[in-house]
CSV table of C-alpha atoms in Angstrom, one decimal:
chain,number,residue,atom,x,y,z
A,92,MET,CA,85.7,40.2,-7.4
A,93,ASP,CA,83.0,42.7,-9.1
A,94,ALA,CA,80.6,45.3,-7.8
A,95,ARG,CA,77.9,43.5,-9.8
A,96,ASN,CA,78.6,40.8,-8.3
A,97,LEU,CA,78.9,41.1,-5.0
A,98,LEU,CA,75.9,43.2,-4.5
A,99,SER,CA,74.5,39.9,-6.7
A,100,LEU,CA,75.6,37.9,-4.1
A,101,SER,CA,74.5,40.1,-1.2
A,102,GLY,CA,70.9,39.8,-2.6
A,103,VAL,CA,70.8,36.4,-3.0
A,104,LEU,CA,72.2,35.5,0.6
A,105,LEU,CA,69.8,38.5,1.8
A,106,VAL,CA,66.6,36.3,-0.1
A,107,ILE,CA,67.8,32.9,1.0
A,108,GLY,CA,68.1,34.8,4.5
A,109,ALA,CA,64.5,36.0,4.2
A,110,ALA,CA,63.3,32.9,3.7
A,111,GLY,CA,65.3,31.2,6.0
A,112,TYR,CA,64.2,33.4,8.8
A,113,TYR,CA,60.6,33.2,7.6
A,114,TRP,CA,60.9,29.6,7.1
A,115,GLY,CA,62.4,28.4,10.0
A,116,MET,CA,60.8,31.4,12.8
A,117,GLY,CA,57.5,31.3,11.7
A,118,HIS,CA,56.4,28.0,11.9
A,119,PRO,CA,56.9,26.9,15.8
A,120,LYS,CA,54.8,30.8,15.9
A,121,GLU,CA,52.3,28.5,14.6
A,122,VAL,CA,52.9,25.2,17.5
A,123,LEU,CA,53.3,27.4,19.9
A,124,GLN,CA,50.0,28.9,19.5
A,125,GLY,CA,48.7,25.4,19.1
A,126,ALA,CA,50.6,23.9,22.1
A,127,GLU,CA,48.4,27.4,24.5
A,128,GLU,CA,45.6,26.2,23.2
A,129,ARG,CA,46.5,22.8,24.9
A,130,ARG,CA,47.7,24.8,28.1
A,131,PRO,CA,45.3,25.2,30.9
A,132,ASP,CA,44.4,27.9,32.2
A,133,TYR,CA,44.5,27.4,35.9
A,134,VAL,CA,45.7,23.6,38.1
A,135,VAL,CA,44.6,23.0,41.6
A,136,THR,CA,46.2,20.0,43.5
A,137,ASN,CA,45.3,19.1,46.5
A,138,ILE,CA,41.0,19.7,45.4
A,139,ARG,CA,38.1,18.4,47.7
A,140,GLY,CA,35.1,19.8,46.4
A,141,THR,CA,31.8,19.6,48.4
A,142,GLU,CA,28.2,20.4,47.0
A,143,THR,CA,24.3,20.9,49.3
A,144,ASP,CA,21.6,21.2,49.0
A,145,THR,CA,19.2,23.9,50.1
A,146,GLN,CA,19.1,22.6,53.8
A,147,GLY,CA,22.3,21.7,53.9
A,148,ARG,CA,23.0,17.9,53.3
A,149,LEU,CA,25.6,16.8,51.7
A,150,LEU,CA,24.6,16.1,47.9
A,151,ARG,CA,28.2,15.1,46.5
A,152,LYS,CA,31.7,15.4,47.4
A,153,LEU,CA,34.8,15.0,45.0
A,154,THR,CA,38.6,14.8,45.8
A,155,ALA,CA,41.6,13.6,42.8
A,156,PRO,CA,45.0,15.2,43.6
A,157,GLU,CA,45.2,17.4,40.8
A,158,LEU,CA,42.6,19.3,38.4
A,159,ARG,CA,43.2,20.7,35.2
A,160,HIS,CA,41.4,23.1,33.6
A,161,TYR,CA,41.3,24.5,30.2
A,162,ASP,CA,38.6,26.8,28.4
A,163,LYS,CA,40.3,26.1,25.1
A,164,PRO,CA,39.4,24.1,22.8
A,165,GLU,CA,36.4,23.5,24.9
A,166,ASP,CA,35.7,23.6,28.6
A,167,VAL,CA,37.6,20.6,29.7
A,168,ALA,CA,38.6,20.1,33.5
A,169,GLU,CA,41.1,16.9,33.7
A,170,MET,CA,41.7,15.3,37.0
A,171,GLU,CA,44.7,12.6,38.4
A,172,GLN,CA,42.6,9.9,40.7
A,173,PRO,CA,39.3,11.2,41.3
A,174,THR,CA,36.9,9.3,43.4
A,175,MET,CA,33.8,11.1,43.6
A,176,THR,CA,30.6,10.1,46.9
A,177,LEU,CA,27.4,10.4,46.0
A,178,PHE,CA,24.6,10.9,49.1
A,179,ASP,CA,21.4,10.2,49.9
A,180,GLN,CA,19.0,12.1,52.5
A,181,GLY,CA,22.6,13.2,54.1
A,182,ARG,CA,24.3,9.6,54.6
A,183,GLU,CA,27.3,8.4,51.8
A,184,ALA,CA,25.7,6.4,49.1
A,185,TRP,CA,28.0,5.8,46.2
A,186,GLN,CA,31.6,5.7,46.1
A,187,LEU,CA,33.2,6.0,42.1
A,188,SER,CA,37.1,5.6,42.0
A,189,ALA,CA,39.2,6.2,38.5
A,190,ARG,CA,42.4,6.9,37.5
A,191,GLN,CA,41.4,9.8,35.1
A,192,GLY,CA,38.7,12.2,34.8
A,193,GLU,CA,37.5,14.8,33.3
A,194,GLY,CA,34.4,17.0,33.9
A,195,LEU,CA,32.3,18.4,30.4
A,196,LYS,CA,30.1,20.5,30.1
A,197,GLN,CA,30.8,22.8,33.5
A,198,GLY,CA,30.4,19.6,35.4
A,199,THR,CA,27.1,18.1,34.5
A,200,GLU,CA,29.3,14.8,32.9
A,201,VAL,CA,31.8,12.9,33.8
A,202,VAL,CA,34.1,10.7,32.0
A,203,LEU,CA,36.2,8.3,34.1
A,204,ARG,CA,38.3,6.4,33.1
A,205,GLY,CA,40.9,3.6,33.9
A,206,GLN,CA,40.1,1.3,36.7
A,207,VAL,CA,36.4,2.6,37.3
A,208,HIS,CA,35.8,1.4,40.4
A,209,ALA,CA,31.8,1.8,42.0
A,210,GLU,CA,31.2,0.8,45.5
A,211,ARG,CA,27.4,1.3,47.0
A,212,ARG,CA,28.2,2.6,50.1
A,213,ASP,CA,24.8,2.4,52.1
A,214,PRO,CA,25.2,0.2,55.3
A,215,ALA,CA,21.2,-0.5,54.9
A,216,ALA,CA,21.7,-1.5,51.4
A,217,VAL,CA,22.5,-4.7,50.1
A,218,PRO,CA,26.6,-4.5,48.8
A,219,VAL,CA,27.7,-3.7,45.7
A,220,THR,CA,31.0,-3.1,43.7
A,221,PHE,CA,31.0,-2.8,40.3
A,222,ASP,CA,35.0,-2.3,37.5
A,223,THR,CA,34.8,-1.4,34.0
A,224,GLU,CA,37.5,0.7,32.2
A,225,SER,CA,35.3,3.5,31.0
A,226,LEU,CA,32.0,5.2,32.6
A,227,HIS,CA,30.4,8.7,32.0
A,228,VAL,CA,28.2,9.8,35.2
A,229,PHE,CA,25.8,12.4,35.6
A,230,PRO,CA,26.1,13.5,39.3
A,231,LYS,CA,23.1,15.9,39.0
A,232,GLU,CA,20.7,13.0,38.2
A,233,GLU,CA,22.6,10.3,39.5
A,234,LYS,CA,22.9,7.8,36.2
A,235,LEU,CA,25.5,6.7,34.3
A,236,TYR,CA,26.4,4.6,32.0
A,237,GLY,CA,29.5,3.0,30.4
A,238,GLU,CA,30.4,0.6,26.7
A,239,ALA,CA,33.1,-1.0,27.4
A,240,ASP,CA,32.8,-4.6,30.0
A,241,VAL,CA,32.0,-4.1,33.4
A,242,LYS,CA,31.8,-6.7,35.9
A,243,ILE,CA,29.1,-6.5,39.4
A,244,GLN,CA,29.5,-8.4,42.3
A,245,SER,CA,27.2,-8.8,45.6
A,246,PRO,CA,26.6,-10.9,47.8
A,247,ARG,CA,23.7,-11.7,46.0
A,248,GLY,CA,25.9,-13.1,43.1
A,249,GLN,CA,28.4,-11.6,40.3
A,250,LEU,CA,27.4,-10.2,36.3
A,251,SER,CA,29.1,-9.5,33.5
A,252,SER,CA,28.3,-7.7,30.8
A,253,ARG,CA,29.3,-5.5,27.2
A,254,GLY,CA,27.5,-2.0,28.6
A,255,ILE,CA,26.4,-0.3,31.8
A,256,GLN,CA,22.9,1.6,32.6
A,257,ALA,CA,21.9,3.0,35.8
A,258,ASP,CA,20.2,5.2,37.8
A,259,MET,CA,21.6,5.4,40.9
A,260,LYS,CA,18.5,6.7,42.5
A,261,THR,CA,16.1,4.2,41.8
A,262,GLY,CA,18.8,1.5,41.8
A,263,ASP,CA,17.5,0.5,38.0
A,264,LEU,CA,20.3,-1.7,36.0
A,265,VAL,CA,20.3,-2.0,32.7
A,266,LEU,CA,23.4,-4.6,31.5
A,267,ASN,CA,23.6,-4.0,27.9
A,268,GLN,CA,25.1,-7.5,25.8
A,269,ASN,CA,27.0,-10.2,26.5
A,270,VAL,CA,24.9,-10.9,30.1
A,271,GLN,CA,26.7,-13.7,32.1
A,272,GLY,CA,26.6,-14.6,35.9
A,273,ASN,CA,25.0,-15.8,38.4
A,274,TYR,CA,22.4,-14.1,40.7
A,275,ALA,CA,19.9,-15.3,43.2
A,276,PRO,CA,17.5,-12.0,44.7
A,277,ALA,CA,17.1,-11.8,47.8
A,278,PRO,CA,14.1,-13.3,49.6
A,279,ARG,CA,10.6,-12.0,49.4
């Protein structure tokens, strides 16, 4: 083989090798960088968190088998099977649970998804439960809203609606649309 042909062949192979390196090795780096953005910066198992007021009375409690925190692309804490308990004057008032949850905006909003169940736990109040598939909870304000179908049950009846807004401190409840059911108010 002629030396010029050998040099040309070597040059072509070198260019093909460089292109293969660039295309073959360059792209996985980009994929890895994208995957790193979604890796949790920490994971906590068997989480049990409690918040109290200045007098030491319980305000809120959170339990979950696992919490994964992500700081990129935004600050989010994902939870598996979270259970939130809200207290009133140190007594258990409401308990909310779901298959999954996300803590957003540094915990000022929690989005519950999948078999969301809320139950009034105050023995002095009328027992109430409601079930839905998605719910936004604002723990400090003790308010919540959801746009999915919701079923509400109590000894006084049952209601269903498309969407809900509730203030858990005052007991105010707004059912948004397609409201159906039966309800017997308490005698006065």
